[in-house]
PDB file of C-alpha atoms and ligand atoms in Angstrom:
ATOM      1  CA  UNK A   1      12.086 -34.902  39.175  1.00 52.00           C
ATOM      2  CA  UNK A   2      11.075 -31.630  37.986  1.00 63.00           C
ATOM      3  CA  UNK A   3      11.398 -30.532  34.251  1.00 82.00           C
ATOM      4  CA  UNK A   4      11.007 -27.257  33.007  1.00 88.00           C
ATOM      5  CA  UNK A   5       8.147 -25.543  31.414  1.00 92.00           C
ATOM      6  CA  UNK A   6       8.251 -24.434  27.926  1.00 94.00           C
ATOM      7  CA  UNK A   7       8.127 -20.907  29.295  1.00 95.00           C
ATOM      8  CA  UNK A   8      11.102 -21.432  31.749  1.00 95.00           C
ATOM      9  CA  UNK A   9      13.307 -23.335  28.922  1.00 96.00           C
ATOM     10  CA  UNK A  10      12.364 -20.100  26.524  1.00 97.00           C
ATOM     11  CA  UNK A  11      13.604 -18.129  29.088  1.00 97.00           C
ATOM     12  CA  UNK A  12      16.970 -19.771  29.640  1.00 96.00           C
ATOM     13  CA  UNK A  13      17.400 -20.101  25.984  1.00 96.00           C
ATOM     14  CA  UNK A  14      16.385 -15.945  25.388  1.00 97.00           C
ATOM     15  CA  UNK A  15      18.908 -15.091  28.190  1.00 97.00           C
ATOM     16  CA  UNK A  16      21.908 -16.347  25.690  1.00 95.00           C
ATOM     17  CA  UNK A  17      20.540 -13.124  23.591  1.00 96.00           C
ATOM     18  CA  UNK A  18      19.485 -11.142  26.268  1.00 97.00           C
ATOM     19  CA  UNK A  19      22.438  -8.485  25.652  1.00 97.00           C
ATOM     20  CA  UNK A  20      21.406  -8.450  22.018  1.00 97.00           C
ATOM     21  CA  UNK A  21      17.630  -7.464  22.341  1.00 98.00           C
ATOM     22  CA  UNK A  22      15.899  -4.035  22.526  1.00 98.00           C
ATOM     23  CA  UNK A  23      12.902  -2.831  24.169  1.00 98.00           C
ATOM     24  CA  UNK A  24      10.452  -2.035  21.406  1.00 97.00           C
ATOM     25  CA  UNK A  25       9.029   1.386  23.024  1.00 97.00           C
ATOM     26  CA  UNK A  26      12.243   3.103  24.088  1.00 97.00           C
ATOM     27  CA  UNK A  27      15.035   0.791  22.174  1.00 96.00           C
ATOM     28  CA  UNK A  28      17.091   0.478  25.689  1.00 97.00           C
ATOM     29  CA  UNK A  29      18.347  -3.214  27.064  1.00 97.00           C
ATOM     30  CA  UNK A  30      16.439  -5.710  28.380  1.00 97.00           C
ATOM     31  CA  UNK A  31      16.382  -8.401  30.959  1.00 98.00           C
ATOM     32  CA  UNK A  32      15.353 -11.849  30.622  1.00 98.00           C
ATOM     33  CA  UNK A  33      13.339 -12.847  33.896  1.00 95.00           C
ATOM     34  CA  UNK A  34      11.151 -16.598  34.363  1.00 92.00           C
ATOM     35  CA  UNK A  35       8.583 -14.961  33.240  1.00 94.00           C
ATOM     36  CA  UNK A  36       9.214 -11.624  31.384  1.00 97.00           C
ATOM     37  CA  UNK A  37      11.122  -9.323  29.803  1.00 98.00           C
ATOM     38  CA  UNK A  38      11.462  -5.643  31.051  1.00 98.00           C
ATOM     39  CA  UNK A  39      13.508  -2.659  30.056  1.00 98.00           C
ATOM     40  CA  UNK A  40      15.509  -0.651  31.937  1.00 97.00           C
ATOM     41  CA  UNK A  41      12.852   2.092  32.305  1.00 97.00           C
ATOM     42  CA  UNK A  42      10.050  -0.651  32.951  1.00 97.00           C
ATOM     43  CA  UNK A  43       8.464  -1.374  30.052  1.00 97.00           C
ATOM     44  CA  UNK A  44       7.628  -5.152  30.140  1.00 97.00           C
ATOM     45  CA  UNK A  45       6.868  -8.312  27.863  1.00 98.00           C
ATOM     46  CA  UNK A  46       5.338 -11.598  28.835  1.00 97.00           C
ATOM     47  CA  UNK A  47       6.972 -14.570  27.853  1.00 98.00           C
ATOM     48  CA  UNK A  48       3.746 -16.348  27.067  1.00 97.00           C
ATOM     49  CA  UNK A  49       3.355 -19.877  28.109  1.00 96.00           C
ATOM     50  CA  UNK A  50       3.733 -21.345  24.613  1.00 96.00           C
ATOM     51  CA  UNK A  51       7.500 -19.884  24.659  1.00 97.00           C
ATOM     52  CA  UNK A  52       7.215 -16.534  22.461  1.00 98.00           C
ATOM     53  CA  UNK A  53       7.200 -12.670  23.671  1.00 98.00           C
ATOM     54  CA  UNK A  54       4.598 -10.272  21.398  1.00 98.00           C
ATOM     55  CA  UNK A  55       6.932  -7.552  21.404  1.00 98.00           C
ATOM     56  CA  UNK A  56       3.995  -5.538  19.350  1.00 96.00           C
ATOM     57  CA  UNK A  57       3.562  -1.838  20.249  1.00 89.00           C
ATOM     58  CA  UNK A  58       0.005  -1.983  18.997  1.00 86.00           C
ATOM     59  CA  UNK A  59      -2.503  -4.573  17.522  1.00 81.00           C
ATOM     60  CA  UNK A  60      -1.791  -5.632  13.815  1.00 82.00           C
ATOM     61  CA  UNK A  61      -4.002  -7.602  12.063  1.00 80.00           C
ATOM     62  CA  UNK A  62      -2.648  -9.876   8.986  1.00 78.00           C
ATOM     63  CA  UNK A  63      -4.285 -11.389   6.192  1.00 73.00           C
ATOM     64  CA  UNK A  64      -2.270 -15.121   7.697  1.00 75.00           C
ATOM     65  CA  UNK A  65      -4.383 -17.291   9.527  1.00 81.00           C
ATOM     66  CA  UNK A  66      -3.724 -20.467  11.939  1.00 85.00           C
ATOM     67  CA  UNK A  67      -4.681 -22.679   8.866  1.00 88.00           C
ATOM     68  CA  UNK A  68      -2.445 -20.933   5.917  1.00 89.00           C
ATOM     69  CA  UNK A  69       0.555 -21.594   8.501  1.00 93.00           C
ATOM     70  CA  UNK A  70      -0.627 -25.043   9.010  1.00 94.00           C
ATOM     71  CA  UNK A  71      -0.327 -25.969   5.671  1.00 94.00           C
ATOM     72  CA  UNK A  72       3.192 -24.045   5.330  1.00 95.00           C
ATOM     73  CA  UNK A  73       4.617 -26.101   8.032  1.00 96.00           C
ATOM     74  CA  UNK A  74       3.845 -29.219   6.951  1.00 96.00           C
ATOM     75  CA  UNK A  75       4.698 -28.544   3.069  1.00 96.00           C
ATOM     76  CA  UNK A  76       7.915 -27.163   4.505  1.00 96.00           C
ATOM     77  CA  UNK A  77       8.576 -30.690   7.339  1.00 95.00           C
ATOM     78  CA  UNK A  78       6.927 -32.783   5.502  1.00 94.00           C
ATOM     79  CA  UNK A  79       7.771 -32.595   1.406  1.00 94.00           C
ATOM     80  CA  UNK A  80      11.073 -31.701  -0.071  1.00 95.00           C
ATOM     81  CA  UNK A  81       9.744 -28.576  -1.674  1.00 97.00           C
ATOM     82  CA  UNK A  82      11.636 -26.593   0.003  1.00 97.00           C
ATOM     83  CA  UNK A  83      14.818 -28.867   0.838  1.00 97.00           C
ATOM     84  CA  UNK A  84      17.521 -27.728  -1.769  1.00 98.00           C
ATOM     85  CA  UNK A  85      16.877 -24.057  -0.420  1.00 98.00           C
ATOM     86  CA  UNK A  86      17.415 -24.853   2.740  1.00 98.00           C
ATOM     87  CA  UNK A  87      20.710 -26.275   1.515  1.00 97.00           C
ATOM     88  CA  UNK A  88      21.607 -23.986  -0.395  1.00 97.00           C
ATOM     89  CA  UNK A  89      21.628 -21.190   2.767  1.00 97.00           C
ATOM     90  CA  UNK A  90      22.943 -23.805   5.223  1.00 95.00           C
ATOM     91  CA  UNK A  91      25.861 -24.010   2.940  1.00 94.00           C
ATOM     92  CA  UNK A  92      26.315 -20.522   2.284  1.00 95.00           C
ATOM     93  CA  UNK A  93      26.165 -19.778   5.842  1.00 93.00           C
ATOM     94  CA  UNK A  94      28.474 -22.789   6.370  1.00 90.00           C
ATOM     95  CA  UNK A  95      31.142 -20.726   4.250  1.00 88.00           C
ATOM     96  CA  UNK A  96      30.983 -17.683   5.114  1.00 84.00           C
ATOM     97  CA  UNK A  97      31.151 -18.050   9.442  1.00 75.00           C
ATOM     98  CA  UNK A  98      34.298 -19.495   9.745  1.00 68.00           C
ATOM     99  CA  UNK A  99      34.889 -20.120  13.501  1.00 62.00           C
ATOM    100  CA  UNK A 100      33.085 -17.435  15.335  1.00 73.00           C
ATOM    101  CA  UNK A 101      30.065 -17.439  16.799  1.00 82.00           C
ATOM    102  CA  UNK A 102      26.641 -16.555  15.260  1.00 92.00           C
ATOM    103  CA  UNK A 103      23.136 -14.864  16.128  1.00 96.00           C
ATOM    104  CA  UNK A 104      21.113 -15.451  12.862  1.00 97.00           C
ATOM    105  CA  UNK A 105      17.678 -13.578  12.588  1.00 98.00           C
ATOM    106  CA  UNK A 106      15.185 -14.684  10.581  1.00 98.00           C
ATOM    107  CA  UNK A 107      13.168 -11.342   9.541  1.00 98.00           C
ATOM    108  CA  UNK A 108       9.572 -12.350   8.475  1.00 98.00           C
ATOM    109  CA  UNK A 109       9.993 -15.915  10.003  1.00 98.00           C
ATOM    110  CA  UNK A 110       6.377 -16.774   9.493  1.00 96.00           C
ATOM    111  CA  UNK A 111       5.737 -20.059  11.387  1.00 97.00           C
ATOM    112  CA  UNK A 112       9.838 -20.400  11.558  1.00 98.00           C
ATOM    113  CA  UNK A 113      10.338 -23.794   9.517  1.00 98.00           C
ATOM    114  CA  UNK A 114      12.928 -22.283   7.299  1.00 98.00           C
ATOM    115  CA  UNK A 115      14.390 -20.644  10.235  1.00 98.00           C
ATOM    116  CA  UNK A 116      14.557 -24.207  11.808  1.00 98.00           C
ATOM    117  CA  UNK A 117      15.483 -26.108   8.891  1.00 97.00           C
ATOM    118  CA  UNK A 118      18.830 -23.783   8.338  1.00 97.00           C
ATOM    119  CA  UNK A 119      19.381 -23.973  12.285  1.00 96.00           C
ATOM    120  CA  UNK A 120      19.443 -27.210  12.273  1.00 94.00           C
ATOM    121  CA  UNK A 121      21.868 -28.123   9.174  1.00 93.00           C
ATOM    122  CA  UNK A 122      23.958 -25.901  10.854  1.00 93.00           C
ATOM    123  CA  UNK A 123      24.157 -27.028  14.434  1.00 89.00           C
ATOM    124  CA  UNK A 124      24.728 -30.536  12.741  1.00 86.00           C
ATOM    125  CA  UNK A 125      27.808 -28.667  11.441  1.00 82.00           C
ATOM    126  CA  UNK A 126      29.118 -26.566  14.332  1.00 76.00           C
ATOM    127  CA  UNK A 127      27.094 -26.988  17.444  1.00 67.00           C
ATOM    128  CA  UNK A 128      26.450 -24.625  19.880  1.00 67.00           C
ATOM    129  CA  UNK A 129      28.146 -21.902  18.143  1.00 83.00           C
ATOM    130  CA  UNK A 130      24.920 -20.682  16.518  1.00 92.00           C
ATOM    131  CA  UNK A 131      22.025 -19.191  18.221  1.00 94.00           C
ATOM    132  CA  UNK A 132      19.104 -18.260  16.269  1.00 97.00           C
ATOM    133  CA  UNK A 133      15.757 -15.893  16.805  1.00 98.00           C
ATOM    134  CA  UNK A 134      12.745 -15.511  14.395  1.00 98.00           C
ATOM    135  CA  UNK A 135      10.375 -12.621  14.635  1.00 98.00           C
ATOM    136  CA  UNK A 136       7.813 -11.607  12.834  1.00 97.00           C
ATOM    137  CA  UNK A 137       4.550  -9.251  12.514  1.00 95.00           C
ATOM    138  CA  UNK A 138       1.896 -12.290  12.700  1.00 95.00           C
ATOM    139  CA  UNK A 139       1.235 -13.264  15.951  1.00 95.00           C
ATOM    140  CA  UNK A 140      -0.280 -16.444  14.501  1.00 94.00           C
ATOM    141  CA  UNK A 141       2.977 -17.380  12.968  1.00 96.00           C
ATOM    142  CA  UNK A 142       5.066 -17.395  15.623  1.00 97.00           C
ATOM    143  CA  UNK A 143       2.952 -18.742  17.913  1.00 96.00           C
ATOM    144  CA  UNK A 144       3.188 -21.982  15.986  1.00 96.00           C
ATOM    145  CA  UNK A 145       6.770 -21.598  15.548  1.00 98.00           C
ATOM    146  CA  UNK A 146       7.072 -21.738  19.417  1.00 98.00           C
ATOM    147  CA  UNK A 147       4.415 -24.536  19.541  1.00 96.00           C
ATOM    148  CA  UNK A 148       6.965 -26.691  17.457  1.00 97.00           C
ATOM    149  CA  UNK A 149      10.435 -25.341  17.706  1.00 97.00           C
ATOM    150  CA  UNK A 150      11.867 -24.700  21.328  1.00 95.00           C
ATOM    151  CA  UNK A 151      15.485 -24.268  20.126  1.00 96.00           C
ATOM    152  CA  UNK A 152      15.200 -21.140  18.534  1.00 98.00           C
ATOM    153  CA  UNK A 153      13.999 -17.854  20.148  1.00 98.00           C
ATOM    154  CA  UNK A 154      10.425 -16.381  18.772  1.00 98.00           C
ATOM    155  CA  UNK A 155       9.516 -12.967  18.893  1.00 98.00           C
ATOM    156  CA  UNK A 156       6.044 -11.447  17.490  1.00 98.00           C
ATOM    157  CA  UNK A 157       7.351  -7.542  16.006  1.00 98.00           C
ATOM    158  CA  UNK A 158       7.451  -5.352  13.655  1.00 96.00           C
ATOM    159  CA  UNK A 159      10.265  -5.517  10.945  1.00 97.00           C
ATOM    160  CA  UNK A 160      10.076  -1.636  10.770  1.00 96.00           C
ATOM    161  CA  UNK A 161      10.553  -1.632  14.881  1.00 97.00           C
ATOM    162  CA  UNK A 162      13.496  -4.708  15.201  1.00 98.00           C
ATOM    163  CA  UNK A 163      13.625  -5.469  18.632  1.00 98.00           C
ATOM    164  CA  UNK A 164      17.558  -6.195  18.623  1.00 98.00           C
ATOM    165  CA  UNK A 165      20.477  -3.624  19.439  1.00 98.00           C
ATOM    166  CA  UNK A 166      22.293  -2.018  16.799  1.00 97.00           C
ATOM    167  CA  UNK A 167      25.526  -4.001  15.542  1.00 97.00           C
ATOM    168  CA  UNK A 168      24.095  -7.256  17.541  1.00 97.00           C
ATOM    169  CA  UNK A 169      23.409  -9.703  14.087  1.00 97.00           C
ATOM    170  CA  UNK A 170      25.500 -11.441  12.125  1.00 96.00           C
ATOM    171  CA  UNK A 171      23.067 -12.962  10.014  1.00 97.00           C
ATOM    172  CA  UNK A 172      20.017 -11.420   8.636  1.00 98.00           C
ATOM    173  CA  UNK A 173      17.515 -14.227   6.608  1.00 98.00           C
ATOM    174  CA  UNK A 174      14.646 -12.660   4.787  1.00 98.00           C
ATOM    175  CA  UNK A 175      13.188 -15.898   2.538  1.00 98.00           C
ATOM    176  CA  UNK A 176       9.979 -14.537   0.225  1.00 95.00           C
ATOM    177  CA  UNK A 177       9.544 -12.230   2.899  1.00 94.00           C
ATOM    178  CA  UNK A 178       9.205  -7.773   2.716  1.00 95.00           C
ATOM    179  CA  UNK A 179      12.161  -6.303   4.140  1.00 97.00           C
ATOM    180  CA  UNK A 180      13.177  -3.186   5.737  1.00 98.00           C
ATOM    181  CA  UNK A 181      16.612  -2.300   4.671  1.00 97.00           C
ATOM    182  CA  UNK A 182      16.750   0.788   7.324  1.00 97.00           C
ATOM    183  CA  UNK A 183      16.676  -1.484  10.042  1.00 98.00           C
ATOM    184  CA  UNK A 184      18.335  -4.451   9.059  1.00 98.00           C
ATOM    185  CA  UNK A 185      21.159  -1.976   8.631  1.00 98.00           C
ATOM    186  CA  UNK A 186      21.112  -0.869  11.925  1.00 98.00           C
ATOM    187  CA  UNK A 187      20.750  -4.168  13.870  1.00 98.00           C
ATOM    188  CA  UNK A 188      23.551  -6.051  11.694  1.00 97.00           C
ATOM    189  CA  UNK A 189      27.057  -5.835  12.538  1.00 95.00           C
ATOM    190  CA  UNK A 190      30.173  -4.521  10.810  1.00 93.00           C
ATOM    191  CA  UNK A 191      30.801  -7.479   8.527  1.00 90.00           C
ATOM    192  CA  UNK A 192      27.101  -8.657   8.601  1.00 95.00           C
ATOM    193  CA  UNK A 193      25.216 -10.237   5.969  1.00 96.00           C
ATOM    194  CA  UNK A 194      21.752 -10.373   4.397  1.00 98.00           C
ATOM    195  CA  UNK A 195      20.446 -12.930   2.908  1.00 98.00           C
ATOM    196  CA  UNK A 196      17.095 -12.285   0.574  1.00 98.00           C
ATOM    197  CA  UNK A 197      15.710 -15.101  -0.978  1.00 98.00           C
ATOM    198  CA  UNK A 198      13.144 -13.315  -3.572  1.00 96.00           C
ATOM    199  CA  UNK A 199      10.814 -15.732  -6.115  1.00 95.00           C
ATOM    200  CA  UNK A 200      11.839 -15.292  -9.751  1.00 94.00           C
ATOM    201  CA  UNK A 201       9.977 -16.034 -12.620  1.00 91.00           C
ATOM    202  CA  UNK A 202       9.801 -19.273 -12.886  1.00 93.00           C
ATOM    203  CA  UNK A 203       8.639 -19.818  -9.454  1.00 94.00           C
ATOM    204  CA  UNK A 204       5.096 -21.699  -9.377  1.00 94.00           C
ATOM    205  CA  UNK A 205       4.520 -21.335 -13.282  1.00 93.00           C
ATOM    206  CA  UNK A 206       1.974 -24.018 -13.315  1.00 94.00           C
ATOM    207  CA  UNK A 207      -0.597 -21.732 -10.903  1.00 92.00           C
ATOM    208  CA  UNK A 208       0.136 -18.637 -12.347  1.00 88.00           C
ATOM    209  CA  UNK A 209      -0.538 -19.736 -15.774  1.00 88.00           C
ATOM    210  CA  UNK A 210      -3.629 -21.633 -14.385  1.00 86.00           C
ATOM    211  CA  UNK A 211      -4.003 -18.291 -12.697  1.00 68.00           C
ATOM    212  CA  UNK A 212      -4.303 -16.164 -15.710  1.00 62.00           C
ATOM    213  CA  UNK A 213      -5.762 -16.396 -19.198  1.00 60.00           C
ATOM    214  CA  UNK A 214      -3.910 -13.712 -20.521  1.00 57.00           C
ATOM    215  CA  UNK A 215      -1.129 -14.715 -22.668  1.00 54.00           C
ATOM    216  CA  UNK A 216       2.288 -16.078 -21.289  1.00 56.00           C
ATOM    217  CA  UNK A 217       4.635 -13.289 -21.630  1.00 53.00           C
ATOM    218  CA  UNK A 218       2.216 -10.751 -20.171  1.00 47.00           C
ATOM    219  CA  UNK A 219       1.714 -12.927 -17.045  1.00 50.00           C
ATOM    220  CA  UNK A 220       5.339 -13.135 -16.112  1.00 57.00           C
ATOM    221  CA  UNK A 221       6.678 -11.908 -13.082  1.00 68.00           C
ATOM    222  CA  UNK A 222       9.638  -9.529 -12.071  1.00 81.00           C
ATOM    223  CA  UNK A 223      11.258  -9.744  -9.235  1.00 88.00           C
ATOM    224  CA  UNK A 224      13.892  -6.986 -10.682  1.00 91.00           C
ATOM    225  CA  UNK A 225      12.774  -3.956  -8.725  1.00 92.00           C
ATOM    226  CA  UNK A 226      13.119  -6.365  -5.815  1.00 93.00           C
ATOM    227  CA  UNK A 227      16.489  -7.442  -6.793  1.00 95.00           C
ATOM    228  CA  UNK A 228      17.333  -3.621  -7.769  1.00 96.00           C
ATOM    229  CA  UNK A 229      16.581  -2.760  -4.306  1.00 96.00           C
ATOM    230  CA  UNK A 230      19.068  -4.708  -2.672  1.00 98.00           C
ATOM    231  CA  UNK A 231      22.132  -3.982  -4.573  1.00 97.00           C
ATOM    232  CA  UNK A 232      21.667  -0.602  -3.495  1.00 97.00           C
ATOM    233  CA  UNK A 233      21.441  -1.395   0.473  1.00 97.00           C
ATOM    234  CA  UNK A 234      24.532  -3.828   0.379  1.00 98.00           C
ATOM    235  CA  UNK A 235      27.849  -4.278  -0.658  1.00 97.00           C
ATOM    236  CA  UNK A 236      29.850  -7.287  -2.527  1.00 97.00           C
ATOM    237  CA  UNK A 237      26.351  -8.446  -3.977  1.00 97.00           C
ATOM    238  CA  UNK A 238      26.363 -11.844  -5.140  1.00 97.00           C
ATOM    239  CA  UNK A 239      23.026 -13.564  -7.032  1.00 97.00           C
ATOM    240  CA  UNK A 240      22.432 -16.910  -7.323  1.00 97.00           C
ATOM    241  CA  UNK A 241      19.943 -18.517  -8.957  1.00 97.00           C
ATOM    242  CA  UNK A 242      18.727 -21.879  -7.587  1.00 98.00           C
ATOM    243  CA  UNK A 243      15.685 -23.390  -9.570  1.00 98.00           C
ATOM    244  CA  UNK A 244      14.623 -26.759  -9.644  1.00 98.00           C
ATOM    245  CA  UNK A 245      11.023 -28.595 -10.182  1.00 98.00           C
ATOM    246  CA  UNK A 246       9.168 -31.100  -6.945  1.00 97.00           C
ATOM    247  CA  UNK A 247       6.915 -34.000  -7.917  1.00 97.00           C
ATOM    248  CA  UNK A 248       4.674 -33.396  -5.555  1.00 96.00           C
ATOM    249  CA  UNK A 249       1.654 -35.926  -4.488  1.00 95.00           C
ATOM    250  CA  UNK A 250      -2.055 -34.788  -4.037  1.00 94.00           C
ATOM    251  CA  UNK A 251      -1.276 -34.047  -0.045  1.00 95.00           C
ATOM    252  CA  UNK A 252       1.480 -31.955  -0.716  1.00 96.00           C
ATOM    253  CA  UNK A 253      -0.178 -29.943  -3.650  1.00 96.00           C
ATOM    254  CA  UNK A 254      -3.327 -29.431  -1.594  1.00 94.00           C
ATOM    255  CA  UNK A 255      -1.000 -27.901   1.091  1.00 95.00           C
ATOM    256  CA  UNK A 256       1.009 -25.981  -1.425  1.00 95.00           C
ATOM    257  CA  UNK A 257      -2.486 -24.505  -3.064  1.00 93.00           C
ATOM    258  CA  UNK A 258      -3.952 -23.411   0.492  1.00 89.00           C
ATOM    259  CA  UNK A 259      -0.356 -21.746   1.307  1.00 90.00           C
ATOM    260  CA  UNK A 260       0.530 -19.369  -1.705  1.00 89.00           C
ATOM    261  CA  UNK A 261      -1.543 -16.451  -1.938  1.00 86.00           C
ATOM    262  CA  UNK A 262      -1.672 -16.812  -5.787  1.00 87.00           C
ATOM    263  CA  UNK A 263      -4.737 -19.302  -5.141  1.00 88.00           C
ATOM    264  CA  UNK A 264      -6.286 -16.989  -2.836  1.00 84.00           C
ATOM    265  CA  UNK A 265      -8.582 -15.602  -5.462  1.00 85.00           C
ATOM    266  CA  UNK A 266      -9.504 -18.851  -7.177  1.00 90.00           C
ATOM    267  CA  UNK A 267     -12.811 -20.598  -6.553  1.00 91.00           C
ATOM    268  CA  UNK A 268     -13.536 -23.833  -4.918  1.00 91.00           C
ATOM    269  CA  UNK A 269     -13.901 -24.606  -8.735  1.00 92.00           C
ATOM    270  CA  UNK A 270     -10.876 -23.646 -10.016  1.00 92.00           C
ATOM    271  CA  UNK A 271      -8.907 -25.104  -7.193  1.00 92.00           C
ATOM    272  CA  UNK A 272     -11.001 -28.416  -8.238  1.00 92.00           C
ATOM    273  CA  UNK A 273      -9.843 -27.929 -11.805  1.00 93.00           C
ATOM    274  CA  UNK A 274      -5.866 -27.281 -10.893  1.00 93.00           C
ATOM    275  CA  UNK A 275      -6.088 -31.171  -8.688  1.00 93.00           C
ATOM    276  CA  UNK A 276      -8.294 -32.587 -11.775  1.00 93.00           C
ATOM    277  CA  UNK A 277      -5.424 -31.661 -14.307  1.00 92.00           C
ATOM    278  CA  UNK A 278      -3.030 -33.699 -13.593  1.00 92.00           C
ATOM    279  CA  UNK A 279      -0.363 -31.176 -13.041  1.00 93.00           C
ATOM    280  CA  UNK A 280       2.063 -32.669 -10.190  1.00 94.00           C
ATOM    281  CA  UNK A 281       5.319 -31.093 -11.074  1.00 97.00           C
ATOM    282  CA  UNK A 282       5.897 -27.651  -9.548  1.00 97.00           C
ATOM    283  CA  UNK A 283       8.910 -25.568 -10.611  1.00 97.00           C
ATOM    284  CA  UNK A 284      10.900 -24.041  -8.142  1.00 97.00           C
ATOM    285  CA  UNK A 285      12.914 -20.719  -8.854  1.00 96.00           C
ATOM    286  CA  UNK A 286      14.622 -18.582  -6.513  1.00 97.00           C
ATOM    287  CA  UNK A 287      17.039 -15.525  -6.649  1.00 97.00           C
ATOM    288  CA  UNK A 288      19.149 -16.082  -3.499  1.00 98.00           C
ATOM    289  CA  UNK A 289      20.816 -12.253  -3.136  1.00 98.00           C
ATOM    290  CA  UNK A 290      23.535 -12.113  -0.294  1.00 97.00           C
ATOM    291  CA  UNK A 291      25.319  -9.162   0.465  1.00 97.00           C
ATOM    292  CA  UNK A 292      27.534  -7.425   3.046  1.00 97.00           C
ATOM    293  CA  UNK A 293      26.133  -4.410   5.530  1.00 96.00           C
ATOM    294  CA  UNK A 294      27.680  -1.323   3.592  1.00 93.00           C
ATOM    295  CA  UNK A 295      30.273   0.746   5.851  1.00 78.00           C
TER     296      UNK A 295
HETATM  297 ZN1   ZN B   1      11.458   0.368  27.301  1.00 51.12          ZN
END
């Protein structure tokens, strides 16, 4: 009996897109082989045997390692931190696709457990309909992604260098992620829509004001320039705010305090001092922007 290889089940599964990607270096179509991927004028891509394609131009180096994604995936699969987001989306999605099919792109995917989550809720909803790709700059990311998720299509590139054709997305997901509003412009179609989820102020209170000694109001944060940002790149804007607080246990913390980079300064020490104080309840707040690609 012969099964296939995670690179040959990548393969099949990338050739349901293959009309929608873009060769990196010269932007014309590609074809999905066993193997590779190659352009029309002969650039190619190895589908590497874990299941992703580096589409990278050049090296990048990121400040993410294997570890920081190691904890994100398991705070994300494992705790309900993140669970009333991923909700939130499905169901937005849920209402907005009616009966047609979907490519949804997750832009800044990281190690692609949001990406999956959503997928998921949604094939429970409408299967098959809904294919799904996540691509982003650190290799390290989506290497796991592939490690754990074979039903979604992994990509290492560059958000300023989207390897998709123009008008080919109908979904664009960019959760606490940079975006680049030239391109997702160009790859999303007519009626597409963005989705930005962008932290607001509430979001991790307890660490920042561990964080900081300065006083409350000066430590707050403000996502507006963010928000500001996106109003002007799409149409029909709508802004929800989703914000609740996770009892989370000492596991969960721990994986929550190696995963956000506002701990990346603090000391051994201080870490110590954040698990000694008791603190177990972690707010949760969220602008969820979602907009239409402007004519
Ligand atoms: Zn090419």
């Amino acid at each position: 009996m012969s099964r296939l290889s995670k690179r040959e089940s990548s393969a099949q599964l990338m050739s349901q897109i293959e009309s929608n990607i873009s060769c990196p270096n010269c932007k014309s179509s590609m074809r999905v082989d066993v193997a590779q991927l190659t352009c029309e004028k002969g650039h190619s891509f190895d589908i590497a045997k874990q299941g992703y394609v580096n589409l990278l131009t050049r090296a990048v180096k990121t400040n993410y390692n294997k570890e920081l994604f190691d904890s994100r995936r398991k705070l994300i699969t494992e705790s309900v931190f993140f669970a009333p987001l991923h909700q939130k989306l499905t169901e937005l999605i849920i209402e907005v696709q009616g009966s047609s099919r979907l490519f949804i792109l997750d832009a800044g995917s990281g190690e692609g457990s949001h990406l999956y989550k959503i997928h998921h809720g949604l094939l429970d909803y409408t299967p098959e309909k809904i294919t799904a790709a996540g691509i982003d700059i650190a290799k390290e990311g989506i290497l796991k992604a592939a490690k754990y998720y074979g039903g979604q299509n992994w990509f290492v590139a560059d958000l300023a260098n989207i390897p998709f054709q123009k008008q080919t997305v109908n979904i664009i997901l960019n959760i606490l992620s940079p975006a680049n509003y030239d391109e997702f412009t160009r790859v999303l179609e007519k009626d597409g829509l963005a989705i930005k989820v962008v932290p607001q102020k509430d979001y991790l209170i307890q660490l920042r004001e561990f964080n900081d000694d300065r006083p409350k109001h000066d430590t707050l944060y403000s996502n507006e320039p963010t928000v500001e940002l996106f109003y002007q790149h799409f149409k029909d804007v709508e802004k929800i705010d989703l914000q609740y607080d996770v009892l989370l246990d000492e596991e969960h913390l721990d994986l929550l305090l190696h995963m956000t980079p506002l701990t990346w300064n603090w000391s051994d020490e201080k870490t110590n001092n954040f698990k000694a104080s008791g603190i177990r309840s972690i707010s949760v707040d969220f602008d969820v922007l979602i907009g239409y690609k402007k004519l």
